[in-house]
PDB file of C-alpha atoms in Angstrom:
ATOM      1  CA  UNK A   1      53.366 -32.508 -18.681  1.00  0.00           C
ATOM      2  CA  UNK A   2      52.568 -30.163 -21.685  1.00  0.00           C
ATOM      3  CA  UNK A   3      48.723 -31.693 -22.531  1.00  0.00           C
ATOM      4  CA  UNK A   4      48.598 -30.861 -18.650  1.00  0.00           C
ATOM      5  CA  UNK A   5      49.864 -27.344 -19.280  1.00  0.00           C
ATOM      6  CA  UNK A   6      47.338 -27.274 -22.750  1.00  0.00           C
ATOM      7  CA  UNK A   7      44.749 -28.529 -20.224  1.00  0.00           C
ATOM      8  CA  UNK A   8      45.257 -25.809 -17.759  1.00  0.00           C
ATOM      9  CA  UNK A   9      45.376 -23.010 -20.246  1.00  0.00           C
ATOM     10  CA  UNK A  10      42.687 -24.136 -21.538  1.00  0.00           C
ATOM     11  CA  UNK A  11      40.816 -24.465 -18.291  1.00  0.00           C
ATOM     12  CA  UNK A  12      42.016 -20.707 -17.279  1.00  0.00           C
ATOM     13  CA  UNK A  13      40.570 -19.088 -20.738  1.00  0.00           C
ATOM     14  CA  UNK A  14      37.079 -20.627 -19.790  1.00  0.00           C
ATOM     15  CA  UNK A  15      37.149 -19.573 -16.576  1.00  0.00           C
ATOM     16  CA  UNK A  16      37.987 -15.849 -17.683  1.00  0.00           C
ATOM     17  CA  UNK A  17      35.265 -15.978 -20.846  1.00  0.00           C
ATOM     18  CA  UNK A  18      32.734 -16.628 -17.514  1.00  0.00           C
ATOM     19  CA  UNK A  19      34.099 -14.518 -15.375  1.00  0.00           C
ATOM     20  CA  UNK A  20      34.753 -11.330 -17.546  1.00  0.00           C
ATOM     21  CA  UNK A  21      30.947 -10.669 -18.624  1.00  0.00           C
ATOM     22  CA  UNK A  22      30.509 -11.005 -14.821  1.00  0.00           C
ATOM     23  CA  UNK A  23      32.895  -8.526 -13.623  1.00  0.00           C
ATOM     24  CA  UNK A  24      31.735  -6.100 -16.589  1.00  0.00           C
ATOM     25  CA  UNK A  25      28.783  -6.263 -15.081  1.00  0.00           C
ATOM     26  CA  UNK A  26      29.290  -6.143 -11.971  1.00  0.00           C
ATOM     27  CA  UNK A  27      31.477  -2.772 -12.081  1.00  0.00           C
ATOM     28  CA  UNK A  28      28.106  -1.299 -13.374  1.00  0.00           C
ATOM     29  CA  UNK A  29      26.570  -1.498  -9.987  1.00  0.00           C
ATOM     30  CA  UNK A  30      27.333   1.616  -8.215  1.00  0.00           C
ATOM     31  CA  UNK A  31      25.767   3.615  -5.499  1.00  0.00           C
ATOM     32  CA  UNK A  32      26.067   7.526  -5.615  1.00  0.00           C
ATOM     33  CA  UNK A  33      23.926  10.247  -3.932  1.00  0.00           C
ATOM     34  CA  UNK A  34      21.916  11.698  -5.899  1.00  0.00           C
ATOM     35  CA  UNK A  35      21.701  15.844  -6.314  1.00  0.00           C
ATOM     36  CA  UNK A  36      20.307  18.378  -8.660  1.00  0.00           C
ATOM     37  CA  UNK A  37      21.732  20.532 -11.031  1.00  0.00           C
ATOM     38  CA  UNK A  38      21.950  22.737  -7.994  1.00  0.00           C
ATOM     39  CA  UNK A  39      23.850  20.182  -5.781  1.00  0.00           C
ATOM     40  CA  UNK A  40      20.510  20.144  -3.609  1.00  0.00           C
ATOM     41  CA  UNK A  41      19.377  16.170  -2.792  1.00  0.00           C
ATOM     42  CA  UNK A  42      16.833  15.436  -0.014  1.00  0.00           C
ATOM     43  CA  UNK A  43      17.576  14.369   3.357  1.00  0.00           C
ATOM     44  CA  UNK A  44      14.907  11.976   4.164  1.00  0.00           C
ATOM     45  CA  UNK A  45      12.528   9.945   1.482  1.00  0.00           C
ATOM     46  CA  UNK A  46       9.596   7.911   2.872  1.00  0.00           C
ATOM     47  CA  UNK A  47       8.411   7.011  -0.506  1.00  0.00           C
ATOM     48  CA  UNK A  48       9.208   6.906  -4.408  1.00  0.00           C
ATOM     49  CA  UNK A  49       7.696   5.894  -7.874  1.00  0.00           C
ATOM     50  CA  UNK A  50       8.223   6.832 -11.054  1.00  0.00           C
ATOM     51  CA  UNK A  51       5.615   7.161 -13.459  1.00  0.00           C
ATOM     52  CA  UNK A  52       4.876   6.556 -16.928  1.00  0.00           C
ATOM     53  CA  UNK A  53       6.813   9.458 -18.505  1.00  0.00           C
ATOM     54  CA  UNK A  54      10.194   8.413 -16.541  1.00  0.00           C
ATOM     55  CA  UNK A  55       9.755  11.133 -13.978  1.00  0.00           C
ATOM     56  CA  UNK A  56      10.683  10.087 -10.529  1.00  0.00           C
ATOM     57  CA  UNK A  57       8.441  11.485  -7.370  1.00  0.00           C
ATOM     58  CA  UNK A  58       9.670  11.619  -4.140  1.00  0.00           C
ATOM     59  CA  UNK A  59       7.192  11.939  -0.398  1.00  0.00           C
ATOM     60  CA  UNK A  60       9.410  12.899   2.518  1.00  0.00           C
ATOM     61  CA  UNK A  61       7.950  14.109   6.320  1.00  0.00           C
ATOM     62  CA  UNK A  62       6.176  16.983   4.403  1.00  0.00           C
ATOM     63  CA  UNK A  63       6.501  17.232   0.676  1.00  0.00           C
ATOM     64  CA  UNK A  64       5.951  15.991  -2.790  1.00  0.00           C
ATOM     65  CA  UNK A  65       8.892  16.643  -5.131  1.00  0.00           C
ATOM     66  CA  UNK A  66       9.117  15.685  -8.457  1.00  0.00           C
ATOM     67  CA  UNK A  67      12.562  14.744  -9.670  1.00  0.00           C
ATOM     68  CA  UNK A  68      13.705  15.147 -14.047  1.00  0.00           C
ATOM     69  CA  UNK A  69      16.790  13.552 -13.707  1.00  0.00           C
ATOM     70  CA  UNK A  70      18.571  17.508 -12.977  1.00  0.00           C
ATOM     71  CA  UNK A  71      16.311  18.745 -10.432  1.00  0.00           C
ATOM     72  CA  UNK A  72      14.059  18.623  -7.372  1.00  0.00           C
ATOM     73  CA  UNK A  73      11.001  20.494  -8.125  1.00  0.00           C
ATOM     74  CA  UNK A  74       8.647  20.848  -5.056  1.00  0.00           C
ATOM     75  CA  UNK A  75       4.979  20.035  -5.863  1.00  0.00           C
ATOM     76  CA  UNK A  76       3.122  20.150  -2.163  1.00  0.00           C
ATOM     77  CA  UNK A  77       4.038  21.170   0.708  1.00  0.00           C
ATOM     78  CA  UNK A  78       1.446  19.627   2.421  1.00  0.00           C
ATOM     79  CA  UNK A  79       1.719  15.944   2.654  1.00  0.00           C
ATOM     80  CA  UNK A  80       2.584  13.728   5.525  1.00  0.00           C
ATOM     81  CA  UNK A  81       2.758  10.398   5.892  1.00  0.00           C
ATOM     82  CA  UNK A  82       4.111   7.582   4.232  1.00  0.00           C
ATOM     83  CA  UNK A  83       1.529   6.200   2.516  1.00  0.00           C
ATOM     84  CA  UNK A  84       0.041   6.979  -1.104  1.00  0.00           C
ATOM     85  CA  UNK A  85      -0.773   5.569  -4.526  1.00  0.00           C
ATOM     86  CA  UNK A  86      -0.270   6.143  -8.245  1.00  0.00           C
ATOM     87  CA  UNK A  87      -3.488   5.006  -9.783  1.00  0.00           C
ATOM     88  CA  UNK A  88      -4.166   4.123 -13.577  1.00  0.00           C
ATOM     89  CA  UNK A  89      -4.765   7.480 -14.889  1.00  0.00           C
ATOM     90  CA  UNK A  90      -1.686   8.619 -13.709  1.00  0.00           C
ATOM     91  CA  UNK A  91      -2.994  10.333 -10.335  1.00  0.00           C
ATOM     92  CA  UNK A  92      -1.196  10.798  -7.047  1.00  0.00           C
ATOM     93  CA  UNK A  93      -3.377   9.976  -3.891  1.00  0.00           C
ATOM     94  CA  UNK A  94      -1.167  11.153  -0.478  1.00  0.00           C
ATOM     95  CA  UNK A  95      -2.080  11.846   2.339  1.00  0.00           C
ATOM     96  CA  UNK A  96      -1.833  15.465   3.683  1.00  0.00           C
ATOM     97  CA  UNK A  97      -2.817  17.573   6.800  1.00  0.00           C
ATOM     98  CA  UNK A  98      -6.509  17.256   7.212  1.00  0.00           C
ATOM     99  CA  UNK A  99      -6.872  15.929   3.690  1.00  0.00           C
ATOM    100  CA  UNK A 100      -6.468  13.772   1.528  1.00  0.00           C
ATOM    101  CA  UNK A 101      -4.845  14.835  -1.373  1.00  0.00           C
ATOM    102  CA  UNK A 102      -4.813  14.380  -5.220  1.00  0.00           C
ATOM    103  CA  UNK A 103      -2.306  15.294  -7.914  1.00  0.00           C
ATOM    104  CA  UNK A 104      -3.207  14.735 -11.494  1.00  0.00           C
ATOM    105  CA  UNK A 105       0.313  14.464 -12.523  1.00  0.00           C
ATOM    106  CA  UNK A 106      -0.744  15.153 -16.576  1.00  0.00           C
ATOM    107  CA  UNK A 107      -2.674  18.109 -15.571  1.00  0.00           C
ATOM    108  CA  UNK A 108      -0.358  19.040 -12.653  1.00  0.00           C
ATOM    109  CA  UNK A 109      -3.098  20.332 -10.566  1.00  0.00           C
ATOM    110  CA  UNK A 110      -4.489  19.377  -7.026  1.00  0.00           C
ATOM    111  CA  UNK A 111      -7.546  18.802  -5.314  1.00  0.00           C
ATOM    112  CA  UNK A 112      -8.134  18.173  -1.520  1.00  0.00           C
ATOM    113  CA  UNK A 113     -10.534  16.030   0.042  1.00  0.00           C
ATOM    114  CA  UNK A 114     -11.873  16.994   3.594  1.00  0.00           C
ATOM    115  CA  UNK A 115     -14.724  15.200   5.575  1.00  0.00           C
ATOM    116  CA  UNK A 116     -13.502  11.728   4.929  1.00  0.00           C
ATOM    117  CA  UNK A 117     -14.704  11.236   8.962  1.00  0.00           C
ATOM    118  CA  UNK A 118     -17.976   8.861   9.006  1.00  0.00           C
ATOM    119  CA  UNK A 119     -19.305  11.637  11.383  1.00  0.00           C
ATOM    120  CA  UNK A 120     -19.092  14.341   8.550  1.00  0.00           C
ATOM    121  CA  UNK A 121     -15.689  16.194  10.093  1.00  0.00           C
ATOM    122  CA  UNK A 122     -12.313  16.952   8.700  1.00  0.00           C
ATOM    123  CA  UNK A 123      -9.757  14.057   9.752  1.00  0.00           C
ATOM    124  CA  UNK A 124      -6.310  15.012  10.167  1.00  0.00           C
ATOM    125  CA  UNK A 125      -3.455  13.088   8.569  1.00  0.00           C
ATOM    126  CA  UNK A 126      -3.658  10.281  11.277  1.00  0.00           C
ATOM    127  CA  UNK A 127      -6.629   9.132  10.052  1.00  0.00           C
ATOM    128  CA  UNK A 128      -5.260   7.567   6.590  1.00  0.00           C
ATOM    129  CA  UNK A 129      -4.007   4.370   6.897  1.00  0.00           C
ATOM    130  CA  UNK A 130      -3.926   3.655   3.250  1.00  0.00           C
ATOM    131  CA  UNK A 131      -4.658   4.106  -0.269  1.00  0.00           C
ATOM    132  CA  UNK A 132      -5.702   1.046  -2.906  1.00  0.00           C
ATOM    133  CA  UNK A 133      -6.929   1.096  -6.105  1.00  0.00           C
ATOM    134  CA  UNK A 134      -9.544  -2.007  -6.923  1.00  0.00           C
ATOM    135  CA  UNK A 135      -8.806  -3.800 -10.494  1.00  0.00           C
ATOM    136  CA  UNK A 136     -12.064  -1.849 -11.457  1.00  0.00           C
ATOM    137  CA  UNK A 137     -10.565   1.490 -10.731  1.00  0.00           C
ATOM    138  CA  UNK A 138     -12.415   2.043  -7.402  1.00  0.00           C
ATOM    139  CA  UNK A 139     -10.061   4.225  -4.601  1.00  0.00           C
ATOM    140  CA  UNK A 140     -10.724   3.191  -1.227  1.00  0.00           C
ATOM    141  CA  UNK A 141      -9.237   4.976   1.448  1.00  0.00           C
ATOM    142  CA  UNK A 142      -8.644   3.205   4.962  1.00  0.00           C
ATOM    143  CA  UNK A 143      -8.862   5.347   7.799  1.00  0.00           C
ATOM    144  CA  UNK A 144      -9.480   5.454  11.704  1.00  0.00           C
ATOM    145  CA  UNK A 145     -13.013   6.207  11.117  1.00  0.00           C
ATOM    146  CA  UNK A 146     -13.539   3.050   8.930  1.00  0.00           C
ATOM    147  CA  UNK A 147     -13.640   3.124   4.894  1.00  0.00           C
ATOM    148  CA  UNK A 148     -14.042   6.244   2.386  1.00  0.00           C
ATOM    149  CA  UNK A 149     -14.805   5.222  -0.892  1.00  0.00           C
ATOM    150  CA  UNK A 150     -14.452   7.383  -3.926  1.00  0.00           C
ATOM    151  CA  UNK A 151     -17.304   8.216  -5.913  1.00  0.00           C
ATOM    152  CA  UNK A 152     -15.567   9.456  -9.747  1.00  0.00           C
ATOM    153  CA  UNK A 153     -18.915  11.167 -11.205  1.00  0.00           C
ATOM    154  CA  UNK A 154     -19.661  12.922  -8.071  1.00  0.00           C
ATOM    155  CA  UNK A 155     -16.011  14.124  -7.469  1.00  0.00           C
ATOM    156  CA  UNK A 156     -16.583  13.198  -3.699  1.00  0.00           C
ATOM    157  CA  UNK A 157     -16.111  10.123  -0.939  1.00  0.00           C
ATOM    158  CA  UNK A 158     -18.522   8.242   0.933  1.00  0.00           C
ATOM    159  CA  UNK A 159     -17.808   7.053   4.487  1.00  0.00           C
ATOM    160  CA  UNK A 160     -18.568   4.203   5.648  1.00  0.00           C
ATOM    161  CA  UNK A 161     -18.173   3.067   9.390  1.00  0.00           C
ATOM    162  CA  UNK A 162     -16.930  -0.512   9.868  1.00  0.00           C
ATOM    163  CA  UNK A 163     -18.074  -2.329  12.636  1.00  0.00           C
ATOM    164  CA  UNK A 164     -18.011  -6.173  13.677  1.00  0.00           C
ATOM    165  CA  UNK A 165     -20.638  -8.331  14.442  1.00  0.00           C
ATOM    166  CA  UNK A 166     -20.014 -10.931  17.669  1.00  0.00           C
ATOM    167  CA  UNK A 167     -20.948 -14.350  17.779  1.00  0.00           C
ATOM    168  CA  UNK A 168     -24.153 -15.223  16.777  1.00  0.00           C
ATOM    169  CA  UNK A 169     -26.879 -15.753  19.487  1.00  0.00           C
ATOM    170  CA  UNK A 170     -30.310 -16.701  18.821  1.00  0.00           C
ATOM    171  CA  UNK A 171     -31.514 -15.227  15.814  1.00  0.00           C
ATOM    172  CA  UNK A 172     -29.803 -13.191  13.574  1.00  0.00           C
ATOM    173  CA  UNK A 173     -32.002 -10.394  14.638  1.00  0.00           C
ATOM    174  CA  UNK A 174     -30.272 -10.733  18.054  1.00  0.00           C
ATOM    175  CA  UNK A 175     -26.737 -10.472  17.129  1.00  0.00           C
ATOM    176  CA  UNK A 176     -24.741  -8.153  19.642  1.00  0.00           C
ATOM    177  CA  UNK A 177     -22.929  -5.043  17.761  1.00  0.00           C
ATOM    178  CA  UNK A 178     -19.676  -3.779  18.750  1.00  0.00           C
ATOM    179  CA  UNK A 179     -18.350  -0.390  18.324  1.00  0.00           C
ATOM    180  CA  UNK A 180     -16.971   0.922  15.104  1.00  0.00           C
ATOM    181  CA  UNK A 181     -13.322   0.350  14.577  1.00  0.00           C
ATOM    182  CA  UNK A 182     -10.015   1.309  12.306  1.00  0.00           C
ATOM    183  CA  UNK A 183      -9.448   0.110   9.436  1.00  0.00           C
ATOM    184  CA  UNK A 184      -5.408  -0.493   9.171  1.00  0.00           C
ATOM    185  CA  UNK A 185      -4.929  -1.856   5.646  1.00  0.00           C
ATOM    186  CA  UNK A 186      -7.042  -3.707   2.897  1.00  0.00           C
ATOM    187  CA  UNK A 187      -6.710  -5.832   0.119  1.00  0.00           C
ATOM    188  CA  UNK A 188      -8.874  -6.754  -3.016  1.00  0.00           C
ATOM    189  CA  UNK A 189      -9.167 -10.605  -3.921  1.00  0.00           C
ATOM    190  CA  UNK A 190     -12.178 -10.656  -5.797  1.00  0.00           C
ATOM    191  CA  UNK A 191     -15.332  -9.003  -7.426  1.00  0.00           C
ATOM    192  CA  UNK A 192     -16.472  -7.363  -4.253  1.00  0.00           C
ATOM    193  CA  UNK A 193     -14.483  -9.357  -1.770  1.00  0.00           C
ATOM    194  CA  UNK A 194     -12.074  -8.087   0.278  1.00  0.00           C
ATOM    195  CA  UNK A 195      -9.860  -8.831   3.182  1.00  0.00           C
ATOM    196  CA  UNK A 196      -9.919  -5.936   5.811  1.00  0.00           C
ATOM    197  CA  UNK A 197      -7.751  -5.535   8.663  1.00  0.00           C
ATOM    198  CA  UNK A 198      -8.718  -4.036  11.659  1.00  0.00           C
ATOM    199  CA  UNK A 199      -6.996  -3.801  15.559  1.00  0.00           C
ATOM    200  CA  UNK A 200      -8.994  -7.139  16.135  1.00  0.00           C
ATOM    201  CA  UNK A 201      -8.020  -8.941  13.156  1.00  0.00           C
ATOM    202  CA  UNK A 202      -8.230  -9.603   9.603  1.00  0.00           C
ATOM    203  CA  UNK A 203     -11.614 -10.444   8.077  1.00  0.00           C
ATOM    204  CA  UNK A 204     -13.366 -11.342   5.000  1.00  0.00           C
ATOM    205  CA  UNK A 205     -16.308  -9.481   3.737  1.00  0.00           C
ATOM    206  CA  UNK A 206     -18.300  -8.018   0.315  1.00  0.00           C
ATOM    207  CA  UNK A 207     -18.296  -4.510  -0.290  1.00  0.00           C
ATOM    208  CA  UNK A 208     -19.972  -3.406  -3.051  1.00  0.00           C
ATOM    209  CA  UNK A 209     -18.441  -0.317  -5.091  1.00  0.00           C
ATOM    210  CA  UNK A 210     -20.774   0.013  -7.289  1.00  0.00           C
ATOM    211  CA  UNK A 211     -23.310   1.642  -5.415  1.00  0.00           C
ATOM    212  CA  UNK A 212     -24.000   3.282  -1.523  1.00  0.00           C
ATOM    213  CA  UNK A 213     -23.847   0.586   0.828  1.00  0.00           C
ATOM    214  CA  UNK A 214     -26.941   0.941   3.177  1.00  0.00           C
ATOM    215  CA  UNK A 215     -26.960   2.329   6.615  1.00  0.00           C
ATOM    216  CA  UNK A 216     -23.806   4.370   5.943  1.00  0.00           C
ATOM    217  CA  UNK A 217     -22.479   0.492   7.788  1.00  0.00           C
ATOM    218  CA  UNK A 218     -19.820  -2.156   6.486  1.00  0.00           C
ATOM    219  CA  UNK A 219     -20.277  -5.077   8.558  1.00  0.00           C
ATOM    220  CA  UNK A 220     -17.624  -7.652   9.176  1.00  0.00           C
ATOM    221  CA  UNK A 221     -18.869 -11.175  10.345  1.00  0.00           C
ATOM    222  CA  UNK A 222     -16.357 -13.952   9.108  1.00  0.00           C
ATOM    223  CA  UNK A 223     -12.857 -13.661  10.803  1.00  0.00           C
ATOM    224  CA  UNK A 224      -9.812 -14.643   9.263  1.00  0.00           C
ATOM    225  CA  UNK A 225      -7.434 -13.927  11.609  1.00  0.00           C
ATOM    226  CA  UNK A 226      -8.389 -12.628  15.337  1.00  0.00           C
ATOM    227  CA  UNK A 227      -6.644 -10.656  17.601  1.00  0.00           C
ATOM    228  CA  UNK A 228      -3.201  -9.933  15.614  1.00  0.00           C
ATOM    229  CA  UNK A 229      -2.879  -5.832  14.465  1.00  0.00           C
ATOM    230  CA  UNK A 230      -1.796  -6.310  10.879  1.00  0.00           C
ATOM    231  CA  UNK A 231      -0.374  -3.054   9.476  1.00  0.00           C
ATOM    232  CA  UNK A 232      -0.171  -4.882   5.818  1.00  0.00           C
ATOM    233  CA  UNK A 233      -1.300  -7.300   3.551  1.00  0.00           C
ATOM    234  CA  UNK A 234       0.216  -8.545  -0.216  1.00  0.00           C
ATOM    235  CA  UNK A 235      -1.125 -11.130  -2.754  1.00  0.00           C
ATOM    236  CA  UNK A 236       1.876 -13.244  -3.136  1.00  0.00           C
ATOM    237  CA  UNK A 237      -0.035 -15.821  -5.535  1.00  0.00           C
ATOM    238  CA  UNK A 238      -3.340 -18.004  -6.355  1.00  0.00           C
ATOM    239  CA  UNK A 239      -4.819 -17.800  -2.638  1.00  0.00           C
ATOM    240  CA  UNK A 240      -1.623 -16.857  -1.160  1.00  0.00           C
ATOM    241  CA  UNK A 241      -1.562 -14.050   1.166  1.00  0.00           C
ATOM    242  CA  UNK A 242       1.105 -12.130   3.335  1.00  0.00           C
ATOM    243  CA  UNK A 243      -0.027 -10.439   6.607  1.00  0.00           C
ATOM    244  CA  UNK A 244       2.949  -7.896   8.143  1.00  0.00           C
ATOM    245  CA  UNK A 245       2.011  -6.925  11.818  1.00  0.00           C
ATOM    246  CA  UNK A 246       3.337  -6.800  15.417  1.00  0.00           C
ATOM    247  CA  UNK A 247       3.615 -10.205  15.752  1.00  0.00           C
ATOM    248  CA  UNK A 248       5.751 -10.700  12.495  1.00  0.00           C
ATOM    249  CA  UNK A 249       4.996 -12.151   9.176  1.00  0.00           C
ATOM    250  CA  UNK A 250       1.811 -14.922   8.293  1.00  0.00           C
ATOM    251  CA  UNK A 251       1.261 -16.317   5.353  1.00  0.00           C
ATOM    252  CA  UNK A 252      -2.391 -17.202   4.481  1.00  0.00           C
ATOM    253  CA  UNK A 253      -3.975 -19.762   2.156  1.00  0.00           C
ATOM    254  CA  UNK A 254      -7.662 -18.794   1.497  1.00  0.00           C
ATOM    255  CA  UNK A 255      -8.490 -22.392  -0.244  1.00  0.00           C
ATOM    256  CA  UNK A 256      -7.064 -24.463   3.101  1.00  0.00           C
ATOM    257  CA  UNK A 257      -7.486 -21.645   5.109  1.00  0.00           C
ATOM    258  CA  UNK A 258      -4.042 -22.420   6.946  1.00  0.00           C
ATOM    259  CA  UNK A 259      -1.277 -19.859   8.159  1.00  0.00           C
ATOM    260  CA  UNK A 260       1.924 -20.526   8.978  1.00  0.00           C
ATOM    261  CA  UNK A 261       3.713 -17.307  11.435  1.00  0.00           C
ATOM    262  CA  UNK A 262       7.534 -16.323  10.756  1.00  0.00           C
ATOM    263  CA  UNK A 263       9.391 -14.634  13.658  1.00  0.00           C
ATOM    264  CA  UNK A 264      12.575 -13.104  13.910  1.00  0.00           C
ATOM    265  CA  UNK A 265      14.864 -15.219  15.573  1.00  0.00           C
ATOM    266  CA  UNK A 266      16.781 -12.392  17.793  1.00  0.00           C
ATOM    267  CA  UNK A 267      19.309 -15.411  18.725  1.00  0.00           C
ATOM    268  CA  UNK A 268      21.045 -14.654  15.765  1.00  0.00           C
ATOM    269  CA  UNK A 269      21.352 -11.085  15.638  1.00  0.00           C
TER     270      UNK A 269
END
């Protein structure tokens, strides 16, 4: 009976040497609201980041705050939309109305870009679909009017209409063109290659960056996916893609060129 006793105490201590570190840690894990020095916190946040210096920025329905750890500080006032990007040298793209909009967050100013419309007019904040940065430092900006490409020596974007070529008939020369369309989200996978999603699919197709593509005209011609509206796309691994749309969630293998589809199963909600 007593090495049964020794064997149990012994048993218990172990147990609480395993379990204590745990519960330590586990009372660290607490959620509180989080206000200024002023009591002031914000109601709604679409979006947050924190950049290199620690300081944490904040996009709700129509501002840009920046947030030391004491208080809110507003930056804009002019940005809607869910949808931006912290680049490498520490710039904030967002989208704002009839602009798109740039904070240099070590110089603290702002600059707005207008006329990111292929047809040379402002686009309001619709129009932005989102912001990417290439591995090569390139900002492309997807929008309703197709692709806007920023051009860093020139200070400017070009716009590029996208538009999709039908099945071929004949010669090449004979191809049928269809309208211009969206452009809803894209992703980088290579030098120049790039899958881009559009209300009649995902594709893949070459920009090049580097310099003006001719006829103001990025054509897409070899489908990946047809008629699913994908909203978003993420490089999950080596040729392994996630595509987020209406219909739920694919997963993509470039090399096999396979997808498998995840629904929701609303039998077990």
């Amino acid at each position: 009976a007593k090495a049964s006793y020794n064997f149990f105490k012994r048993g218990l201590l172990l147990s609480l040497l395993i379990l204590l570190p745990c519960l330590a840690y586990a009372k660290t894990l607490q959620v509180e609201a989080i206000v200024d020095a002023d009591g002031k916190s914000l109601p709604w946040v679409d979006n947050l980041l924190k950049d290199s210096t620690g300081f944490l920025w904040l996009l709700d329905e129509q501002s840009v705050y920046r947030f030391d750890g004491y208080r809110f500080d507003v930056v804009d006032e002019d940005a809607i939309g869910h949808k931006w990007l912290l680049d490498k040298k520490e710039r904030l793209w967002f989208a704002g109305e009839n602009s798109l909009n740039l904070i240099d967050l070590n110089q603290k100013n702002r600059v707005k870009y207008t006329q990111l419309a292929v047809n040379g007019e402002d686009f309001t904040y619709q129009h932005v679909n989102e912001v990417i940065e290439t591995q090569d430092g390139y900002i492309v900006a997807a929008t309703d009017d197709g692709l806007s490409i920023y051009q860093e020596q020139q200070d400017k974007f070009l716009n590029y209409a996208v538009r999709i070529r039908s099945e071929v008939i004949g010669d090449f020369e004979n191809d049928r063109i269809e309208e211009k369309f969206s452009v809803l989200s894209i992703l980088p996978i290579a030098n120049e290659e790039f899958l881009v999603s559009t209300e009649k699919g995902v594709f893949l197709t070459n920009i090049s960056l580097a310099q003006p593509i001719s006829e103001k005209t990025i054509w897409l011609d070899k489908p990946v996916l047809e008629n699913a509206v994908i909203n978003t796309m993420a490089s999950i691994g080596k040729d392994e893609y996630l595509f987020g749309g209406f219909d739920g969630l694919y997963r993509y293998n470039l090399a096999s060129e396979e997808f498998s589809l995840y629904r929701h199963d609303k039998s077990n909600d």
